[in-house]
Short mmCIF file of C-alpha atoms and ligand atoms in Angstrom, two decimals:
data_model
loop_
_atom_site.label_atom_id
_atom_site.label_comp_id
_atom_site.label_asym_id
_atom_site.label_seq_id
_atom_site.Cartn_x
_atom_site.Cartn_y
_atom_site.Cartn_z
CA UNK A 10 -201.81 30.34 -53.70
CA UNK A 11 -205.02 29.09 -51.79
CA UNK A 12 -206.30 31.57 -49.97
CA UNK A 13 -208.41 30.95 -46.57
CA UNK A 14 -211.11 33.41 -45.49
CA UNK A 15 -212.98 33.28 -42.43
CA UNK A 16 -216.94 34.27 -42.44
CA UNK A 17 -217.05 35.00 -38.65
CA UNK A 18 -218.78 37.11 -36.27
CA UNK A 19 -219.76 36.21 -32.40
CA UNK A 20 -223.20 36.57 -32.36
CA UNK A 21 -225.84 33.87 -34.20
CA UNK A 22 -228.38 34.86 -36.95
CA UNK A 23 -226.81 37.73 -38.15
CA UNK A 24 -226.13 36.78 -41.78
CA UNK A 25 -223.07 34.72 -41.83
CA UNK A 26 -224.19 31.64 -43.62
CA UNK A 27 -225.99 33.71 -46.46
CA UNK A 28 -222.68 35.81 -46.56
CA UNK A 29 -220.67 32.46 -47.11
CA UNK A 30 -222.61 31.23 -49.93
CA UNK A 31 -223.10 34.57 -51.47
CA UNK A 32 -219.29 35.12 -51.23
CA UNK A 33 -218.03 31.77 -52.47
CA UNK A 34 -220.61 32.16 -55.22
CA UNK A 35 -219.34 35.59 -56.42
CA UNK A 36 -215.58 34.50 -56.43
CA UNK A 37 -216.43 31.43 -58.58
CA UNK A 38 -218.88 33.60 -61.05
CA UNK A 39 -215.45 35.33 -61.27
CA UNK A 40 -213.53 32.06 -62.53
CA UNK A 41 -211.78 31.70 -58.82
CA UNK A 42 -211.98 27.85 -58.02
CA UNK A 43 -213.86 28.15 -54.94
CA UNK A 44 -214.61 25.75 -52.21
CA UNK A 45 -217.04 26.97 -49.19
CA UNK A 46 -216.85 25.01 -45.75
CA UNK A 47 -219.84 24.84 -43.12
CA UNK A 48 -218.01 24.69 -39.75
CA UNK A 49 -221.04 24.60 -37.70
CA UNK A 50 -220.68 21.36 -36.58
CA UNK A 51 -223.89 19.73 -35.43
CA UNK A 52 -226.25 22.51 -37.05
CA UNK A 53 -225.68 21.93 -40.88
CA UNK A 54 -227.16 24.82 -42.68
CA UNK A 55 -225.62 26.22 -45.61
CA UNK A 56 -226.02 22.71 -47.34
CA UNK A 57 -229.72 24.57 -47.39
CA UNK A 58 -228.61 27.72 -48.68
CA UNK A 59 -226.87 26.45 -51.21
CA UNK A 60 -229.66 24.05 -52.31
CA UNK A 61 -227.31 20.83 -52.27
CA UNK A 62 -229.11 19.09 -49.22
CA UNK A 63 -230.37 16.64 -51.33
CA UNK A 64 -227.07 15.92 -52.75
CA UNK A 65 -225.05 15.42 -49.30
CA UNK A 66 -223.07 12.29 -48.71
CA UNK A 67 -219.76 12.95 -46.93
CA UNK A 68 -218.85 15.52 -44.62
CA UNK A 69 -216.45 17.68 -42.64
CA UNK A 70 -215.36 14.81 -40.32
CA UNK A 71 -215.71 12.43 -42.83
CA UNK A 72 -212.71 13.83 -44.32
CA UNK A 73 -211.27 14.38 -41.61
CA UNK A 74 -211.68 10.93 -40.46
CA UNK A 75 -210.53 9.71 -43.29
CA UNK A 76 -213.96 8.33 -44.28
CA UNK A 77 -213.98 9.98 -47.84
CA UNK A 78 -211.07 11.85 -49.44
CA UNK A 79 -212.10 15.46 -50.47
CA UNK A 80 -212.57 14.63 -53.39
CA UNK A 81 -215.57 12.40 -52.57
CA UNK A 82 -216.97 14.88 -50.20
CA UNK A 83 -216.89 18.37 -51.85
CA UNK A 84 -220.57 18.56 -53.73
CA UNK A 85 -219.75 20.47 -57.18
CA UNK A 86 -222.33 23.26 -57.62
CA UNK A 87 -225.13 22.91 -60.34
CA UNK A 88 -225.35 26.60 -61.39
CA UNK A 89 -221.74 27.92 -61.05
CA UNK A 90 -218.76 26.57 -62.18
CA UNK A 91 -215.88 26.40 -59.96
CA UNK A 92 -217.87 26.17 -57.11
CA UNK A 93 -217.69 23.44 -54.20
CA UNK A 94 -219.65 23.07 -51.27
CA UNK A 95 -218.28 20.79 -48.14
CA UNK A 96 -221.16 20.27 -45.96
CA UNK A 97 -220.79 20.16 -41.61
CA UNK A 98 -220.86 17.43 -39.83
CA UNK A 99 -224.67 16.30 -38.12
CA UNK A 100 -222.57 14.55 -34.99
CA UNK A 101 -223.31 16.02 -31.67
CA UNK A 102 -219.96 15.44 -30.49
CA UNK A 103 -217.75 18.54 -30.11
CA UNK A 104 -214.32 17.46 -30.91
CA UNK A 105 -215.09 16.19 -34.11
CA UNK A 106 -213.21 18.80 -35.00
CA UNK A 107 -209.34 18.71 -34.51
CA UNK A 108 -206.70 21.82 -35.48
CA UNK A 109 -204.47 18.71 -37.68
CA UNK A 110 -207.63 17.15 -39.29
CA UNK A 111 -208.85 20.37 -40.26
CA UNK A 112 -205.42 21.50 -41.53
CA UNK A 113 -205.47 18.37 -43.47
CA UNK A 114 -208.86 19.11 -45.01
CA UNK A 115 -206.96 22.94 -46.08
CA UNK A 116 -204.41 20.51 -47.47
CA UNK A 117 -206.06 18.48 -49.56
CA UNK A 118 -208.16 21.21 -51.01
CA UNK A 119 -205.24 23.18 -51.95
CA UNK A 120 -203.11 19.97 -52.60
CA UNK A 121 -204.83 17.86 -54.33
CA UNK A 122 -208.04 20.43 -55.51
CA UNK A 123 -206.08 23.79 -56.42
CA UNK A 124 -208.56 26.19 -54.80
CA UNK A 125 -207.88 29.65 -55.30
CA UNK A 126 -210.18 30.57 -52.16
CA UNK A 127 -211.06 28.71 -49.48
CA UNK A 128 -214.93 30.23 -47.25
CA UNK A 129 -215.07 29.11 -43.88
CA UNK A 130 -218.70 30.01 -42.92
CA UNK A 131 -218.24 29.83 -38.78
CA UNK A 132 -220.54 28.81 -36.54
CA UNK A 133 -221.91 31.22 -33.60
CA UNK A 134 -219.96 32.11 -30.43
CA UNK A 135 -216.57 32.12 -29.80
CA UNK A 136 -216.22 28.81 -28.46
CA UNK A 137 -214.05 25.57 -29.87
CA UNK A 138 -215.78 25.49 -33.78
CA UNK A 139 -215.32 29.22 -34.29
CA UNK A 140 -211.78 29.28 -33.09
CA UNK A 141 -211.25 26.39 -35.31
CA UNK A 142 -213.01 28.05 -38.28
CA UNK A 143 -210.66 31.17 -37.91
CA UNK A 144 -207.27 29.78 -37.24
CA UNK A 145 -206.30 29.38 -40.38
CA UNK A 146 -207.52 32.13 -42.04
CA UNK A 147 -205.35 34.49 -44.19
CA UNK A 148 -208.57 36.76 -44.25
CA UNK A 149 -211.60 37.52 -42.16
CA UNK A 150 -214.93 38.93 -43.13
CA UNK A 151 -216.78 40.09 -39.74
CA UNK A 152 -220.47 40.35 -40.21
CA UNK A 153 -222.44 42.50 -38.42
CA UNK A 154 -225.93 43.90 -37.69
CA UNK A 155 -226.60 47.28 -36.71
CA UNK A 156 -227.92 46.28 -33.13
CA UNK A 157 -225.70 46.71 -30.01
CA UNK A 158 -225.12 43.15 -29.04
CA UNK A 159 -224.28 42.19 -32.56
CA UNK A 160 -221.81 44.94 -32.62
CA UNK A 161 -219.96 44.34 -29.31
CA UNK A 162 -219.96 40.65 -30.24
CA UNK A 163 -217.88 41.56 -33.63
CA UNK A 164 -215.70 43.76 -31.50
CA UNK A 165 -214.75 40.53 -29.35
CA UNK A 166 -214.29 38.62 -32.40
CA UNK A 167 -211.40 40.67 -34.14
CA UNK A 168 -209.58 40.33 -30.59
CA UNK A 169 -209.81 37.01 -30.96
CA UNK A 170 -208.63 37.52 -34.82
CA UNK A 171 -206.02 39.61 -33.56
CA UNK A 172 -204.66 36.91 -31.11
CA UNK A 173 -205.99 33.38 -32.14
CA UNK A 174 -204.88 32.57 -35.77
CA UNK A 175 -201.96 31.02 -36.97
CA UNK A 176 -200.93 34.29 -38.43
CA UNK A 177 -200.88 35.86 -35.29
CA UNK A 178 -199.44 32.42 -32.84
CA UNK A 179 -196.35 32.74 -35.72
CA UNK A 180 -195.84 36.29 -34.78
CA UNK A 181 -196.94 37.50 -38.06
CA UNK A 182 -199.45 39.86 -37.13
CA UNK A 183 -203.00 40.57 -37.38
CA UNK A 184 -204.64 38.90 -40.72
CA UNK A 185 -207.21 41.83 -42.33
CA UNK A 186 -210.57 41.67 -41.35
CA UNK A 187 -213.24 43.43 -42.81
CA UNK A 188 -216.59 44.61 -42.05
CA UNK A 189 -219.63 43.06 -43.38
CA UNK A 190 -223.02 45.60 -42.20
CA UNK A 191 -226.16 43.20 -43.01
CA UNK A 192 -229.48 44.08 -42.55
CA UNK A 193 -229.17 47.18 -42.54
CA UNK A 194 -232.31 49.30 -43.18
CA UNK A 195 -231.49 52.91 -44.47
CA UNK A 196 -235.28 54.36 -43.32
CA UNK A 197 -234.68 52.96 -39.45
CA UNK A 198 -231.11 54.97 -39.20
CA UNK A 199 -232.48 58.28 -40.64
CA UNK A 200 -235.61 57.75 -38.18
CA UNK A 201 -232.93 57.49 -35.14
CA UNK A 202 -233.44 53.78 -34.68
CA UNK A 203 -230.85 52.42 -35.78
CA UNK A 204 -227.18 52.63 -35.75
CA UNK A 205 -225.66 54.21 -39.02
CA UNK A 206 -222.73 52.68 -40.65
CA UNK A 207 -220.54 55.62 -39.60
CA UNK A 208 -221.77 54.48 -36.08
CA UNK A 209 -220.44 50.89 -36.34
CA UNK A 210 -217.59 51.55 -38.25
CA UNK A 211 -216.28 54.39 -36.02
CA UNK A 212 -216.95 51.79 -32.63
CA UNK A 213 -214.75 48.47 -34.69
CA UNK A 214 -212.67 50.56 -36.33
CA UNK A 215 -212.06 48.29 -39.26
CA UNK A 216 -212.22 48.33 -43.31
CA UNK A 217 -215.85 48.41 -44.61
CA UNK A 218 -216.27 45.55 -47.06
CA UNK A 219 -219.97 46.08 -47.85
CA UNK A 220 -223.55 47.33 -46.67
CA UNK A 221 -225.96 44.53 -47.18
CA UNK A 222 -229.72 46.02 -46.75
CA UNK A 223 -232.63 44.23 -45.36
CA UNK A 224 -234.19 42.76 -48.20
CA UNK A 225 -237.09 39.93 -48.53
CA UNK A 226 -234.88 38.77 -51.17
CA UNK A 227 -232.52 37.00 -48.68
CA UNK A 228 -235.49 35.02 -47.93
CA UNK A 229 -236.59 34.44 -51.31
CA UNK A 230 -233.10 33.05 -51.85
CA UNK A 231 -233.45 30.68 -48.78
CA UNK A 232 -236.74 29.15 -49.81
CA UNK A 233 -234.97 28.59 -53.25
CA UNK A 234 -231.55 27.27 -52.47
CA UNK A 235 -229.93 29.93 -54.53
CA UNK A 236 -227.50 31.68 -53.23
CA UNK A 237 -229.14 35.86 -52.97
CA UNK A 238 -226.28 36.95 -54.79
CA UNK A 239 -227.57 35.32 -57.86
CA UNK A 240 -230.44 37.28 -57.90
CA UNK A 241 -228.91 40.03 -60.12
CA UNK A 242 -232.07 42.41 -59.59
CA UNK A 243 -231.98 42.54 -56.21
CA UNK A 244 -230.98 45.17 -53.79
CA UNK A 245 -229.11 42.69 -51.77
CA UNK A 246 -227.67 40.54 -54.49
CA UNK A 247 -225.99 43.79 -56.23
CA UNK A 248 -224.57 44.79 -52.29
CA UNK A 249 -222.99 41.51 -52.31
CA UNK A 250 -221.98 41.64 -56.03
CA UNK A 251 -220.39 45.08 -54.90
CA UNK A 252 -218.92 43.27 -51.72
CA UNK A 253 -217.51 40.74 -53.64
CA UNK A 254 -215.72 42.82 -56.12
CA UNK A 255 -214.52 45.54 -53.20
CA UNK A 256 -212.90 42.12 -51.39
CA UNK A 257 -211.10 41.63 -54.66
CA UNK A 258 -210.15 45.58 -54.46
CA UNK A 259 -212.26 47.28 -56.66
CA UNK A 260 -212.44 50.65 -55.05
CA UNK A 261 -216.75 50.85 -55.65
CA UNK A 262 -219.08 53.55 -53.88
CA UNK A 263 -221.30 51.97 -51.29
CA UNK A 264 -225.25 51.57 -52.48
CA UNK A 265 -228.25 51.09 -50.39
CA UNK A 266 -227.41 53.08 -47.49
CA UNK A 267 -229.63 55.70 -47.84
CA UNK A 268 -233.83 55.73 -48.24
CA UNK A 269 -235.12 56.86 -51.61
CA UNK A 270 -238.26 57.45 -50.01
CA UNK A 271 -237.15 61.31 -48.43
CA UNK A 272 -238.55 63.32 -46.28
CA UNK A 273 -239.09 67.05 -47.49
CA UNK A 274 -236.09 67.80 -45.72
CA UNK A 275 -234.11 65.13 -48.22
CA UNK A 276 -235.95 66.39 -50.91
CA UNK A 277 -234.96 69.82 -50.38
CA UNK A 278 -231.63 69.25 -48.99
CA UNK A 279 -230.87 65.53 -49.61
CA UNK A 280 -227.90 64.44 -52.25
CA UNK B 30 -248.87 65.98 -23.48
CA UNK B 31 -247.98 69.30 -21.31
CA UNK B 32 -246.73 72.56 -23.63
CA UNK B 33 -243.47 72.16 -21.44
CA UNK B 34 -242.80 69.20 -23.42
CA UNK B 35 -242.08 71.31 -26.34
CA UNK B 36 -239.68 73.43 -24.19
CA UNK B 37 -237.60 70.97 -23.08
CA UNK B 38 -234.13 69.77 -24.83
CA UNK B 39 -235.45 66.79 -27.74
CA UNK B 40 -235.21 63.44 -26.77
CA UNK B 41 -232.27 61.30 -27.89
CA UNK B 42 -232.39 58.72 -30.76
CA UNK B 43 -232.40 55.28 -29.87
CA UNK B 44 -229.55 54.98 -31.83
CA UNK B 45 -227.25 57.56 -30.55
CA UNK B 46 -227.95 56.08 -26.62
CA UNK B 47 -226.91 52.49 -28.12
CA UNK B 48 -224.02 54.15 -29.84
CA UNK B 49 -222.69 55.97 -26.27
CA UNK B 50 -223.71 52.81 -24.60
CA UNK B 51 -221.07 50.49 -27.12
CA UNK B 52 -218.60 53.31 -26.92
CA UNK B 53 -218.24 52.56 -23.17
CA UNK B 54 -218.76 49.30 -23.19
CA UNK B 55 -216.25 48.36 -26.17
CA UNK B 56 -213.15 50.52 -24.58
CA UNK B 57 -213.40 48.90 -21.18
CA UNK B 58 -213.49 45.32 -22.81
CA UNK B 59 -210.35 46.16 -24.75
CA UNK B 60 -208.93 47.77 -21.87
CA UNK B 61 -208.53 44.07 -20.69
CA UNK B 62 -208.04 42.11 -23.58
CA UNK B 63 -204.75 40.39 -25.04
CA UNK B 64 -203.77 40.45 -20.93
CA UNK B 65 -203.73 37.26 -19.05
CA UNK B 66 -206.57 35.71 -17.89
CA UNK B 67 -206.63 36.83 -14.64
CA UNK B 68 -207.62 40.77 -14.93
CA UNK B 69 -211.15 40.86 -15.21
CA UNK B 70 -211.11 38.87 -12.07
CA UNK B 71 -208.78 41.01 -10.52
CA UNK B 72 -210.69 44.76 -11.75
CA UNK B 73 -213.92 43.03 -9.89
CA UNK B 74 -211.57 41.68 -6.99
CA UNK B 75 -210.07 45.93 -6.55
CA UNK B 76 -213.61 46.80 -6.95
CA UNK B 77 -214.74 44.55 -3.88
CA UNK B 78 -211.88 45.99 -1.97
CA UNK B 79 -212.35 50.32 -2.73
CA UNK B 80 -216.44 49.55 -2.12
CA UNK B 81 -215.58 48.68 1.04
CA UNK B 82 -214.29 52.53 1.60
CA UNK B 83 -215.78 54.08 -0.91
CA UNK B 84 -219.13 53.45 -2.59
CA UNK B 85 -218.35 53.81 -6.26
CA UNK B 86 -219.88 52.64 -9.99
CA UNK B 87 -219.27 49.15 -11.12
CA UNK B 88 -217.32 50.67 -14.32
CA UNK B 89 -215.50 52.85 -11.09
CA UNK B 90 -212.06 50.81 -11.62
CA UNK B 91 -210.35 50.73 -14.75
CA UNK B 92 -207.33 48.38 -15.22
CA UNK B 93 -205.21 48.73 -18.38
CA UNK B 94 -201.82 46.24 -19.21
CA UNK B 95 -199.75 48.00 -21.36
CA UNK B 96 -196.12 46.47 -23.07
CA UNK B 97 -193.39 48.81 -23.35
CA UNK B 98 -190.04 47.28 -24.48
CA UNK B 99 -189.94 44.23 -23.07
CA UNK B 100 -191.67 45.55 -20.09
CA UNK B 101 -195.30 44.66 -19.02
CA UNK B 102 -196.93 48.12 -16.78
CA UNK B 103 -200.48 47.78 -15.32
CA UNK B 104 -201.89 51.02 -14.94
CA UNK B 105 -204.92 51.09 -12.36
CA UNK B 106 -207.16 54.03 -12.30
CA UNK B 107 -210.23 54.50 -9.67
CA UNK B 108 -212.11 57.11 -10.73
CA UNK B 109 -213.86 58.11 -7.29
CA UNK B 110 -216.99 60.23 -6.73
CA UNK B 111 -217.10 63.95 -6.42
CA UNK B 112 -218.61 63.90 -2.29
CA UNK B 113 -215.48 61.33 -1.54
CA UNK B 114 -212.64 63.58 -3.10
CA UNK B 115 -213.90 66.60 -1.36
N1 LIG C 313 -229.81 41.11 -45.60
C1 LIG C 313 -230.78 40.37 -45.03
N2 LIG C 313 -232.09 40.74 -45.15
C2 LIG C 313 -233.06 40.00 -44.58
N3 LIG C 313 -232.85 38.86 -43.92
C3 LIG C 313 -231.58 38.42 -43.77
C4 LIG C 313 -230.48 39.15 -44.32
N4 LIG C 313 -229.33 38.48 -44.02
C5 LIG C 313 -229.70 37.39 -43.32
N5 LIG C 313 -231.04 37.34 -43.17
C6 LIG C 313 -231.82 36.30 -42.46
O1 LIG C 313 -231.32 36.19 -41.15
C7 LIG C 313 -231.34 34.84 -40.73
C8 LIG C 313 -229.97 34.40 -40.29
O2 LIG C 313 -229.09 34.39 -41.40
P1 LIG C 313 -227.87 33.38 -41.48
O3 LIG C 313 -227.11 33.72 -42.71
O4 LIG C 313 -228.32 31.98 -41.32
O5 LIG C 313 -227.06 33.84 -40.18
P2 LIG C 313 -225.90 33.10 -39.37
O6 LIG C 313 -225.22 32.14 -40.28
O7 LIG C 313 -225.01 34.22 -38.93
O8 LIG C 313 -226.55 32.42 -38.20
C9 LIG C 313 -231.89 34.03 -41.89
O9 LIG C 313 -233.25 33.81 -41.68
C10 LIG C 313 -231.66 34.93 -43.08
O10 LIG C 313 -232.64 34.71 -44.08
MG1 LIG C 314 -224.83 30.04 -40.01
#
């Protein structure tokens, strides 16, 4: 069985793309033949992220154009086995993108590739491409910052999860949709600043896949092309490790959500 | 900086005022949601009508669709202000 997650979450720049790539990676480190999709049509990114730019012939639309079979498009990762990257489309024009031709492209890749998972890294907004990205989905993953616009943005995107999929159109209900906290930095929440976990989690009211800290790794990762997860020392490569295993239901405590640098109060008091 | 300062209740986190603020603003957009198309047009449509009475906050009307077997209920409240009930 293919499975189809959806990397999704309203608002731009909060940390979808890196969440794609560091998601597809960690399923295919685990032997899961993975493929991950860029569905921002127009704004190709995670080619970047995944350090395949260079290696980019077919797209998206070429596939589903029928300009290259998937075959031909997906780029086969360098580092990790298992792992395929199709990149999005450059076009400018907005219905590149139709609900058949992208059912097609799930098709082939569970037809004629045998994925196990399928990572649809959405674009921004909640507009045509996102919808598209999500209706197929078996599986969300909402990512979220710990900022109030990024928050109510996630809280319109699982009504749109709860109403807009497949799943939902065939009366099957909701699909599960987990919560993705990125960026989050432990010192800013126990200064006041900055919305705890509990916070956003008691407001969306959904599962808590992972706490992803701010971490100049992330960055470090970018300028490399390697996916963050990948960097096995880091403080967000082991939260995503963690993520990745908790999506596959490993039942794992949740790391990097509190300062080691205490106050005398922690000291004194602190766990 | 005054010694009353010191007196008076502490400040709010940032955080805790964004977290009331989503609160508020997250139950009145699901209040809506799932319904047709029409009712957030409609809540600012009432609104229009009960200012013209009543001078009351923009989050003053609350509309909420709720199914019950087979059965589709909108339940309207207008939360007015104390002076106007009196
Ligand atoms: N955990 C993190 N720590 C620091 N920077 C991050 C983190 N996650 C994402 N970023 C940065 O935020 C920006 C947006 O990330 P990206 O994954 O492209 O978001 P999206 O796909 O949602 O637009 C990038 O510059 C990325 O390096
Ligand atoms: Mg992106």
């Amino acid at each position: 069985m293919t499975k189809i997650v959806v990397v999704t979450s309203g608002k731009g720049g909060v940390g979808k793309t890196t969440t794609s790539a560091a998601l597809a990676t960690g399923l295919a480190l685990r032997g899961f033949k993975t493929t991950v999709i860029d569905f921002d049509v127009g704004l190709r990114n995670l080619d970047l992220i995944m350090g395949c730019e260079r290696r980019v012939v077919y797209d998206l639309v070429n596939v589903i154009n029928g300009d290259a079979n998937i075959k031909q498009a997906v780029i086969k990762d360098k580092k990790v086995d298992n792992l395929f990257i199709l990149p999005a489309s450059q076009t400018r024009d907005k219905d590149a993108l139709s609900q058949e031709g992208v059912e097609g492209v799930f098709r082939a890749l569970r037809e004629d590739m045998e994925m196990d998972y399928i990572i649809c890294d959405s674009p921004a907004g909640i507009e045509k491409g996102a919808l598209m990205a999500a209706y197929f989905a078996d599986e969300a993953v909402v990512v979220t910052n710990p900022e109030v616009s990024s928050v109510r943005d996630s809280d319109r995107m699982i009504g749109i999860l709860a109403s807009k999929t497949r799943h939902a159109e065939e009366g099957k209900g909701d699909i599960p949709a987990r919560l993705l906290l990125t960026r989050y930095s432990p010192e800013r929440v126990e200064k006041g600043e900055m919305l705890s976990v509990e916070d956003v989690q008691e407001i969306l009211a959904i599962e808590l896949l992972g706490v992803i800290p701010e971490s100049q790794a992330v960055l470090n990762a970018s300028n490399a092309g390697s996916p963050v997860i990948l960097d096995t020392d880091s403080d967000a490569g082991q939260a995503y490790s963690d993520a990745v295993a908790r999506f596959l239901g490993d039942q794992l405590p949740h790391r990097f959500t509190t300062s080691n640098k205490k106050g005398l109060f922690g000291r004194l008091f602190g766990g | 900086m005054s010694i009353f300062s010191y007196l008076l209740p502490k400040k709010q986190s940032s955080a805790s005022v964004a977290k009331e603020r989503l609160q508020i603003i997250v139950a009145r957009e699901r209040s809506t949601r799932g319904g047709p198309d029409y009712l957030p047009q409609l809540q600012e449509e009432l609104l229009q009508v009960v200012r013209k009475y009543v001078p009351v906050d923009q989050d003053a009307v609350n509309i909420q669709l709720d199914r019950e077997s087979g059965c589709e209920i909108l339940e309207l409240n207008i939360t007015l202000p104390e002076e106007a009930a009196q």
